[in-house]
Amino acid sequence: MRIGIVYSGEQTQPWLFRALYPLQLRVSCVANASVVPENRARVEKFASFFDCDFFENPEEMFNTTHPKLDGVIIVSDVVASVPRAQLIESALAAGINVLTPTPPNSLKEGLHLAAASEKHKRLAMAGTRFIFSRCIQEILRIVSSSGFGIIQDMRFLLGIGRVPYLNDLLKSGDLHFQIAFEIVRRLFVEYTVLPEEATVMASRNGAPNIACTLRFPQGALCTFCQTSNRQWGNDSYHKIEITGGASHIWSDLQTWKCFSMENTFRMGGGDEEISANIQGSSGQLNEFRLAIEGNREPYAGTLRSTLPTLWLRERLQDCIEHGQTSLKLSEIRASADAEIQQLTSQRDVNPQNGTYQRQKALLLGKRGDFSLALAEYHQTL
């Protein structure tokens, strides 16, 4: 298998080393995506370390390597010469499967890239590496078992150190949102189950803090508390608690404890403290490789599966920006339906104009109808 890396030179080598070495995956080539000279030099040294080809820009690597790359890992940050979304789309158009550790910046970007992935019939995985960690995989296995009982509530605490803005805090919350939706998917056997209502509280005073409670169909509750305060001298601390009809799980994303009605006790994950699988990077990369080899969808982590997370983040952003303390899915859908009706009445008579389809796709995405939204986006690509 031929794997390339697009890299903008930030200090992310440890993630790549930890992910690649346990799999003994050979890197075929590395391309520079930075506009900063010292970062370019770091990328070139990175290619030298792997003893592989170096390209001055990603487009050259996508289109001139022989034989064609099977997959590319895109690790490209804010100093990149080309926006990350554009790099992903270019790789897909060149017939290359894509893995990037950072989720899309918005629901609009997520819909666009998911539609591009489906158009070019290539795999795109993004922003879900925590789901592939041994710890989270074990939690998902436990909560999916019949002995755990019906989930009554889920509580997530995310502490990330100080950030200046609430939106930054919400973006950092994607990892917990993704885990919650993955658990919900196991309950309802589909990706697109959204919360029926949410209560939101946010504070900008001092360090930003956000708390929200979601109610899913069948009554399951989910609480997120996100804080940028620092406690106990640590820059970050995370906690998950999941209560079922017969069991309770506690986790800090590295270890877990499971209590049952029989008062038994289980703890796991101690060996992960020195393992690449703490972040799930190797697990994600291995699933990327296996999905390519098997010509199949990965069991988690596709762009389509991240859409509910992006939807939730934007809905919470809307609430905070407009000073709302609650939202209901029925009201969101009614509002989107009215906007779609108004958009349709104003539709441009030019059938070649894709503006209508893009706007309608965004409204369908806001409504939570992701399959219909992607169908509209397909018409604009």
Coordinates of C-alpha atoms in Angstrom, one line a residue:
M1 CA 0.0 0.0 0.0
R2 CA 1.3 3.5 -0.9
I3 CA 0.6 6.1 1.7
G4 CA 1.6 9.8 1.4
I5 CA 1.6 12.6 4.0
V6 CA 0.7 16.3 3.5
Y7 CA 2.3 18.2 6.4
S8 CA 2.5 22.0 7.2
G9 CA 5.4 21.6 9.6
E10 CA 3.7 22.2 13.0
Q11 CA 4.9 20.1 16.0
T12 CA 2.8 17.1 15.2
Q13 CA 5.5 14.6 14.5
P14 CA 4.9 12.6 17.7
W15 CA 1.3 11.9 16.6
L16 CA 2.5 10.6 13.2
F17 CA 5.3 8.6 14.8
R18 CA 3.0 7.0 17.4
A19 CA 0.4 6.2 14.7
L20 CA 2.7 4.8 12.0
Y21 CA 5.2 2.7 14.0
P22 CA 2.9 0.2 15.7
L23 CA 1.5 -0.6 12.3
Q24 CA 4.9 -0.7 10.6
L25 CA 3.3 1.3 7.7
R26 CA 5.7 2.5 5.1
V27 CA 5.4 6.2 4.1
S28 CA 5.9 6.6 0.3
C29 CA 6.2 10.4 0.1
V30 CA 5.7 13.6 2.0
A31 CA 4.5 17.0 0.6
N32 CA 5.0 20.4 2.1
A33 CA 1.9 22.5 2.8
S34 CA 3.5 25.4 4.7
V35 CA 4.2 29.0 3.8
V36 CA 6.7 29.3 6.7
P37 CA 10.4 28.6 5.6
E38 CA 11.4 27.0 8.9
N39 CA 8.4 24.7 8.8
R40 CA 9.2 23.7 5.2
A41 CA 12.7 22.7 6.4
R42 CA 11.0 20.6 9.1
V43 CA 8.8 18.8 6.5
E44 CA 11.9 18.0 4.4
K45 CA 13.7 16.5 7.4
F46 CA 10.5 14.5 8.0
A47 CA 10.7 13.1 4.5
S48 CA 14.4 12.4 5.0
F49 CA 13.7 10.5 8.2
F50 CA 11.2 8.2 6.4
D51 CA 13.7 7.9 3.5
C52 CA 10.9 8.8 1.0
D53 CA 10.2 11.3 -1.8
F54 CA 9.7 15.0 -0.9
F55 CA 7.3 17.3 -2.9
E56 CA 7.2 21.0 -2.7
N57 CA 3.4 21.1 -2.8
P58 CA 0.6 18.6 -2.3
E59 CA -0.9 19.0 -5.8
E60 CA 2.3 17.8 -7.3
M61 CA 2.3 14.8 -5.1
F62 CA -1.4 14.0 -5.8
N63 CA -0.9 14.1 -9.6
T64 CA 2.6 12.9 -10.4
T65 CA 3.4 10.0 -8.1
H66 CA 3.7 6.6 -9.9
P67 CA 2.1 4.4 -9.1
K68 CA -0.8 6.4 -7.7
L69 CA -1.1 6.8 -3.9
D70 CA -3.7 4.6 -2.2
G71 CA -4.2 7.0 0.6
V72 CA -2.9 10.3 2.1
I73 CA -2.8 11.6 5.6
I74 CA -3.4 15.4 5.7
V75 CA -1.9 17.1 8.7
S76 CA -2.1 20.7 7.7
D77 CA -2.8 23.6 10.1
V78 CA -3.3 27.3 10.1
V79 CA -0.1 28.3 8.4
A80 CA -0.8 26.1 5.4
S81 CA -0.5 27.6 1.9
V82 CA -3.8 25.9 0.8
P83 CA -6.9 25.5 3.1
R84 CA -7.2 22.0 4.4
A85 CA -10.7 21.5 2.9
Q86 CA -9.3 22.3 -0.5
L87 CA -6.4 19.8 0.0
I88 CA -9.0 17.1 0.9
E89 CA -11.1 17.8 -2.2
S90 CA -8.0 17.8 -4.5
A91 CA -6.8 14.5 -3.1
L92 CA -10.3 12.9 -3.6
A93 CA -10.5 14.3 -7.1
A94 CA -7.1 12.7 -7.9
G95 CA -8.5 9.3 -6.8
I96 CA -6.8 9.1 -3.4
N97 CA -8.4 8.1 -0.1
V98 CA -8.0 10.7 2.7
L99 CA -7.4 10.6 6.4
T100 CA -7.2 13.9 8.4
P101 CA -7.2 14.1 12.2
T102 CA -9.0 17.4 12.3
P103 CA -12.8 17.5 11.8
P104 CA -14.4 19.9 9.3
N105 CA -14.7 23.5 10.4
S106 CA -18.5 23.7 9.8
L107 CA -21.5 21.8 8.8
K108 CA -21.3 23.4 5.3
E109 CA -17.7 22.2 4.9
G110 CA -18.6 18.8 6.2
L111 CA -21.5 18.4 3.7
H112 CA -19.3 19.7 0.8
L113 CA -16.5 17.2 1.6
A114 CA -18.8 14.3 2.2
A115 CA -20.5 14.9 -1.1
A116 CA -17.1 15.1 -2.8
S117 CA -16.0 11.8 -1.2
E118 CA -19.2 10.1 -2.5
K119 CA -18.9 11.7 -6.0
H120 CA -15.3 10.5 -6.5
K121 CA -16.0 7.2 -4.7
R122 CA -13.1 7.6 -2.4
L123 CA -12.9 7.2 1.4
A124 CA -12.5 10.3 3.6
M125 CA -12.0 9.9 7.4
A126 CA -11.8 13.0 9.7
G127 CA -11.6 14.0 13.3
T128 CA -12.6 10.8 15.1
R129 CA -9.4 9.2 16.4
F130 CA -10.6 9.1 20.0
I131 CA -13.3 6.6 19.0
F132 CA -10.6 4.2 17.9
S133 CA -8.7 4.2 21.2
R134 CA -8.8 0.9 23.1
C135 CA -10.5 2.7 26.0
I136 CA -13.4 4.0 24.0
Q137 CA -13.8 0.8 22.0
E138 CA -14.1 -1.1 25.3
I139 CA -16.7 1.4 26.5
L140 CA -18.7 1.0 23.3
R141 CA -18.6 -2.7 23.6
I142 CA -19.8 -2.6 27.2
V143 CA -22.7 -0.2 26.6
S144 CA -23.8 -2.2 23.5
S145 CA -24.1 -5.4 25.5
S146 CA -27.5 -6.6 26.8
G147 CA -26.2 -6.8 30.4
F148 CA -25.5 -3.0 30.5
G149 CA -29.2 -2.2 30.3
I150 CA -31.0 0.8 28.7
I151 CA -28.9 3.9 28.9
Q152 CA -30.4 6.4 31.3
D153 CA -27.9 9.3 31.0
M154 CA -24.4 10.2 29.8
R155 CA -22.2 12.9 31.4
F156 CA -19.2 14.4 29.7
L157 CA -16.7 16.8 31.3
L158 CA -14.2 18.4 29.0
G159 CA -11.4 20.6 30.4
I160 CA -8.9 21.9 27.9
G161 CA -6.9 24.7 29.5
R162 CA -7.6 28.3 28.8
V163 CA -9.1 29.4 25.5
P164 CA -10.3 32.9 24.8
Y165 CA -13.6 32.2 23.0
L166 CA -16.7 30.1 23.5
N167 CA -16.5 28.9 19.9
D168 CA -13.0 27.5 20.5
L169 CA -14.4 25.6 23.4
L170 CA -17.2 24.2 21.4
K171 CA -14.9 23.0 18.6
S172 CA -12.7 21.3 21.3
G173 CA -15.9 19.6 22.4
D174 CA -16.3 17.7 19.1
L175 CA -14.4 14.7 20.5
H176 CA -17.0 14.2 23.2
F177 CA -19.9 15.0 20.9
Q178 CA -18.6 12.3 18.5
I179 CA -18.4 9.7 21.3
A180 CA -21.9 10.5 22.4
F181 CA -23.3 10.2 18.9
E182 CA -21.5 6.9 18.4
I183 CA -23.1 5.5 21.5
V184 CA -26.5 6.8 20.4
R185 CA -26.0 5.2 17.0
R186 CA -25.6 1.8 18.7
L187 CA -28.9 2.4 20.5
F188 CA -30.8 3.4 17.4
V189 CA -28.8 1.6 14.7
E190 CA -28.4 4.7 12.5
Y191 CA -26.1 7.7 12.2
T192 CA -28.7 10.4 12.0
V193 CA -30.5 10.4 15.3
L194 CA -30.5 13.9 16.7
P195 CA -31.5 15.2 20.1
E196 CA -35.1 16.3 20.4
E197 CA -34.3 19.2 22.6
A198 CA -31.4 20.9 24.4
T199 CA -30.9 23.3 27.3
V200 CA -27.8 25.5 27.1
M201 CA -25.9 27.7 29.5
A202 CA -22.7 29.6 28.7
S203 CA -20.5 32.1 30.5
R204 CA -17.9 34.4 29.0
N205 CA -16.8 35.8 32.3
G206 CA -13.2 34.9 33.1
A207 CA -12.5 31.6 31.4
P208 CA -15.3 30.5 29.0
N209 CA -17.6 27.7 30.2
I210 CA -20.5 25.9 28.6
A211 CA -23.0 23.4 29.9
C212 CA -25.8 21.8 27.9
T213 CA -28.2 18.9 28.4
L214 CA -29.6 17.0 25.5
R215 CA -32.7 14.8 25.4
F216 CA -32.7 12.0 22.8
P217 CA -35.7 9.9 21.6
Q218 CA -36.8 7.3 24.2
G219 CA -35.8 9.7 27.0
A220 CA -32.0 9.2 27.1
L221 CA -30.2 12.2 28.6
C222 CA -26.8 13.5 27.8
T223 CA -25.0 16.3 29.7
F224 CA -21.9 18.2 28.4
C225 CA -19.8 20.4 30.7
Q226 CA -17.0 22.1 28.9
T227 CA -14.6 24.4 30.8
S228 CA -11.4 26.3 30.0
N229 CA -10.4 26.6 33.6
R230 CA -7.4 24.7 34.9
Q231 CA -7.6 22.4 37.9
W232 CA -5.0 20.5 39.8
G233 CA -2.2 22.1 37.8
N234 CA -3.2 20.1 34.6
D235 CA -3.8 21.7 31.2
S236 CA -6.5 19.1 30.4
Y237 CA -8.8 16.7 32.2
H238 CA -11.7 14.7 30.8
K239 CA -14.3 12.5 32.3
I240 CA -17.2 10.4 31.0
E241 CA -19.9 8.7 33.0
I242 CA -22.5 6.5 31.5
T243 CA -25.4 5.0 33.5
G244 CA -27.4 2.1 32.3
G245 CA -30.2 0.1 33.8
A246 CA -27.8 -2.4 35.3
S247 CA -24.3 -0.8 35.1
H248 CA -22.3 2.4 35.4
I249 CA -19.1 3.3 33.6
W250 CA -16.5 5.9 34.6
S251 CA -13.6 6.9 32.3
D252 CA -10.9 9.6 31.8
L253 CA -10.4 8.6 28.2
Q254 CA -7.4 6.5 29.1
T255 CA -8.8 4.1 31.7
W256 CA -12.3 2.9 32.6
K257 CA -14.1 1.4 35.5
C258 CA -17.4 -0.5 35.2
F259 CA -19.7 -1.2 38.1
S260 CA -22.7 -3.5 37.9
M261 CA -25.7 -4.2 40.0
E262 CA -23.9 -7.2 41.5
N263 CA -21.3 -4.7 42.8
T264 CA -18.5 -6.2 40.7
F265 CA -15.6 -4.0 39.7
R266 CA -13.5 -3.9 36.5
M267 CA -10.7 -1.5 35.5
G268 CA -8.8 -1.5 32.3
G269 CA -6.4 0.5 30.1
G270 CA -3.4 0.8 32.5
D271 CA -1.0 -0.4 29.7
E272 CA -2.2 2.4 27.4
E273 CA -0.3 5.1 29.2
I274 CA 2.7 4.5 27.1
S275 CA 0.8 3.3 24.0
A276 CA -0.1 5.1 20.8
N277 CA -3.7 4.0 21.3
I278 CA -4.3 6.5 24.0
Q279 CA -5.5 8.9 21.3
G280 CA -6.6 6.1 19.0
S281 CA -4.3 7.3 16.2
S282 CA -3.0 3.9 15.4
G283 CA -6.5 2.4 15.6
Q284 CA -7.8 5.0 13.2
L285 CA -4.9 4.6 10.8
N286 CA -5.3 0.8 10.8
E287 CA -9.0 1.0 10.1
F288 CA -8.2 3.5 7.3
R289 CA -5.8 0.9 5.8
L290 CA -8.1 -2.0 6.2
A291 CA -11.1 -0.1 4.7
I292 CA -8.9 0.7 1.6
E293 CA -7.7 -2.9 1.3
G294 CA -11.2 -4.3 1.7
N295 CA -12.8 -1.6 -0.5
R296 CA -15.4 -0.9 2.2
E297 CA -16.6 1.8 4.5
P298 CA -14.8 2.1 7.9
Y299 CA -16.8 1.1 10.9
A300 CA -16.5 4.6 12.2
G301 CA -15.0 8.0 11.3
T302 CA -16.5 8.8 7.9
L303 CA -17.3 12.4 7.0
R304 CA -21.0 11.4 6.9
S305 CA -20.8 10.2 10.5
T306 CA -19.4 13.5 11.7
L307 CA -22.3 15.5 10.4
P308 CA -24.5 15.2 13.6
T309 CA -21.6 16.5 15.6
L310 CA -21.1 19.5 13.4
W311 CA -24.9 20.1 13.4
L312 CA -24.9 20.0 17.2
R313 CA -22.0 22.4 17.5
E314 CA -23.6 24.9 15.2
R315 CA -27.0 24.7 16.9
L316 CA -25.3 25.4 20.3
Q317 CA -23.4 28.3 18.7
D318 CA -26.7 29.7 17.5
C319 CA -28.2 29.5 21.0
I320 CA -25.2 31.2 22.6
E321 CA -25.0 34.0 20.0
H322 CA -28.7 34.7 20.3
G323 CA -28.9 34.4 24.1
Q324 CA -31.2 31.4 23.9
T325 CA -31.3 28.9 26.7
S326 CA -33.0 26.1 24.9
L327 CA -33.7 24.7 21.4
K328 CA -36.2 22.1 20.1
L329 CA -35.6 20.0 17.0
S330 CA -39.3 20.4 15.9
E331 CA -38.8 24.3 15.9
I332 CA -35.5 24.0 14.0
R333 CA -37.2 21.9 11.4
A334 CA -40.2 24.2 11.1
S335 CA -37.9 27.2 10.7
A336 CA -35.8 25.4 8.0
D337 CA -38.9 24.4 6.2
A338 CA -40.1 28.0 6.0
E339 CA -36.7 29.1 4.7
I340 CA -36.7 26.4 2.1
Q341 CA -40.2 27.4 0.9
Q342 CA -39.1 31.0 0.7
L343 CA -35.9 30.0 -1.1
T344 CA -37.9 27.9 -3.6
S345 CA -40.2 30.8 -4.4
Q346 CA -37.2 33.0 -5.2
R347 CA -35.3 30.4 -7.2
D348 CA -33.2 31.6 -10.1
V349 CA -34.7 30.5 -13.4
N350 CA -31.1 29.6 -14.7
P351 CA -30.9 25.8 -14.3
Q352 CA -27.1 25.9 -14.5
N353 CA -26.9 28.1 -11.4
G354 CA -25.8 26.0 -8.4
T355 CA -26.5 28.6 -5.8
Y356 CA -30.0 27.4 -5.2
Q357 CA -28.9 23.8 -4.6
R358 CA -26.1 24.9 -2.2
Q359 CA -28.4 27.1 -0.2
K360 CA -31.1 24.3 -0.1
A361 CA -28.5 21.8 0.9
L362 CA -27.4 23.9 3.9
L363 CA -31.0 24.3 5.0
L364 CA -31.6 20.6 4.7
G365 CA -28.5 20.1 6.8
K366 CA -29.8 22.5 9.4
R367 CA -33.0 20.6 9.4
G368 CA -31.0 17.4 10.1
D369 CA -31.8 15.7 6.8
F370 CA -28.2 14.9 5.9
S371 CA -28.9 12.4 3.1
L372 CA -31.2 14.9 1.3
A373 CA -28.6 17.7 1.8
L374 CA -25.9 15.5 0.3
A375 CA -28.1 14.7 -2.7
E376 CA -28.5 18.5 -3.3
Y377 CA -24.8 19.1 -3.0
H378 CA -24.1 16.3 -5.5
Q379 CA -25.8 18.5 -8.1
T380 CA -23.3 21.3 -7.6
L381 CA -20.1 19.3 -7.9

